[in-house]
Short mmCIF file of C-alpha atoms in Angstrom, two decimals:
data_model
loop_
_atom_site.label_atom_id
_atom_site.label_comp_id
_atom_site.label_asym_id
_atom_site.label_seq_id
_atom_site.Cartn_x
_atom_site.Cartn_y
_atom_site.Cartn_z
CA CYS J 191 104.93 99.26 93.50
CA PRO J 192 104.19 98.31 96.99
CA SER J 193 100.59 98.55 98.12
CA ALA J 194 100.56 101.27 100.69
CA ALA J 195 99.97 98.38 103.25
CA ASP J 196 102.99 96.61 102.46
CA LEU J 197 105.42 99.54 103.44
CA ARG J 198 106.85 97.46 106.86
CA PRO J 199 110.72 96.90 106.51
CA ILE J 200 111.96 92.81 107.14
CA ASN J 201 112.85 94.32 110.90
CA GLY J 202 108.68 95.44 110.83
CA THR J 203 108.19 98.80 111.81
CA ARG J 204 106.15 101.13 110.19
CA VAL J 205 107.48 103.30 107.47
CA CYS J 206 105.34 106.19 105.75
CA ALA J 207 106.64 106.81 102.45
CA GLN J 208 109.25 105.05 100.04
CA LEU J 209 110.32 107.55 96.94
CA TYR J 210 112.16 106.01 93.82
CA THR J 211 114.59 107.05 91.29
CA ASP J 212 113.02 104.90 88.57
CA ASN J 213 109.38 105.28 86.77
CA SER J 214 108.18 103.97 84.05
CA PRO J 215 105.14 104.39 81.65
CA TYR J 216 104.64 100.37 82.36
CA TYR J 217 103.03 100.16 85.88
CA ASP J 218 104.94 96.37 86.59
CA GLN J 219 108.15 98.54 86.04
CA CYS J 220 107.32 101.65 88.45
CA CYS J 221 109.00 101.97 92.50
CA ALA J 222 112.87 101.19 91.13
CA GLY J 223 115.69 102.10 91.36
CA ASP J 224 117.49 104.10 94.64
CA VAL J 225 114.64 103.87 97.48
CA LEU J 226 114.41 106.55 100.22
CA VAL J 227 112.29 105.52 102.88
CA VAL J 228 110.90 108.53 105.01
CA GLU J 229 110.34 107.05 108.66
CA PRO J 230 107.17 108.70 111.12
CA ASP J 231 107.15 112.20 112.07
CA SER J 232 109.95 112.81 109.62
CA ASP J 233 110.22 116.51 109.74
CA VAL J 234 113.18 116.66 106.63
CA PRO J 235 113.28 120.39 105.75
CA TYR J 236 115.75 119.36 102.95
CA MET J 237 116.07 116.87 100.50
CA PRO J 238 119.34 114.60 100.79
CA TRP J 239 121.95 116.12 98.31
CA LYS J 240 121.83 112.65 95.63
CA TRP J 241 117.69 112.66 95.78
CA SER J 242 117.49 116.41 94.67
CA ALA J 243 115.44 116.44 91.75
CA SER J 244 115.19 112.91 91.50
CA VAL J 245 112.13 111.38 92.53
CA SER J 246 109.67 109.58 89.98
CA SER J 247 108.13 107.37 91.79
CA LEU J 248 106.51 107.32 95.40
CA VAL J 249 104.31 105.48 98.15
CA VAL J 250 102.61 106.58 100.94
CA GLY J 251 101.49 104.42 103.66
CA THR J 252 98.19 104.17 105.33
CA ARG J 253 97.70 106.99 108.09
CA CYS J 254 100.20 108.53 107.08
CA GLU J 255 100.66 112.22 104.89
CA LEU J 256 103.70 112.95 102.89
CA ASN J 257 104.18 116.73 102.28
CA VAL J 258 106.78 117.94 100.04
CA TRP J 259 107.42 121.75 98.59
CA SER J 260 109.24 123.35 95.52
CA ARG J 261 111.51 124.54 96.74
CA ARG J 262 114.51 123.84 99.60
CA GLY J 263 113.90 124.90 102.81
CA LYS J 264 110.11 124.08 103.35
CA LYS J 265 109.30 126.91 100.43
CA GLY J 266 107.46 127.09 97.56
CA ASN J 267 104.36 125.58 96.82
CA THR J 268 103.53 122.24 98.12
CA ARG J 269 102.13 119.31 97.50
CA ARG J 270 100.26 116.30 100.11
CA PHE J 271 100.46 113.18 99.26
CA SER J 272 98.36 110.29 101.38
CA ALA J 273 97.31 106.52 100.46
#
């Protein structure tokens, strides 16, 4: 997985989080598959259709927080991730 400080795409802009579809019990094989990039100050109450129940690993950048809910529309239990 990339480190929290390494979350920058090719053009150099800041990224707050990256979510991945593939995971593994072996650390060097985590953070694989499709990638969903979360930009700073994003507010997305619904996951894109393809991503619903598909995220298996994630990395959150420095000075960012990722809040997720167990139900759509920001309902249900919440969990907060940070670097």
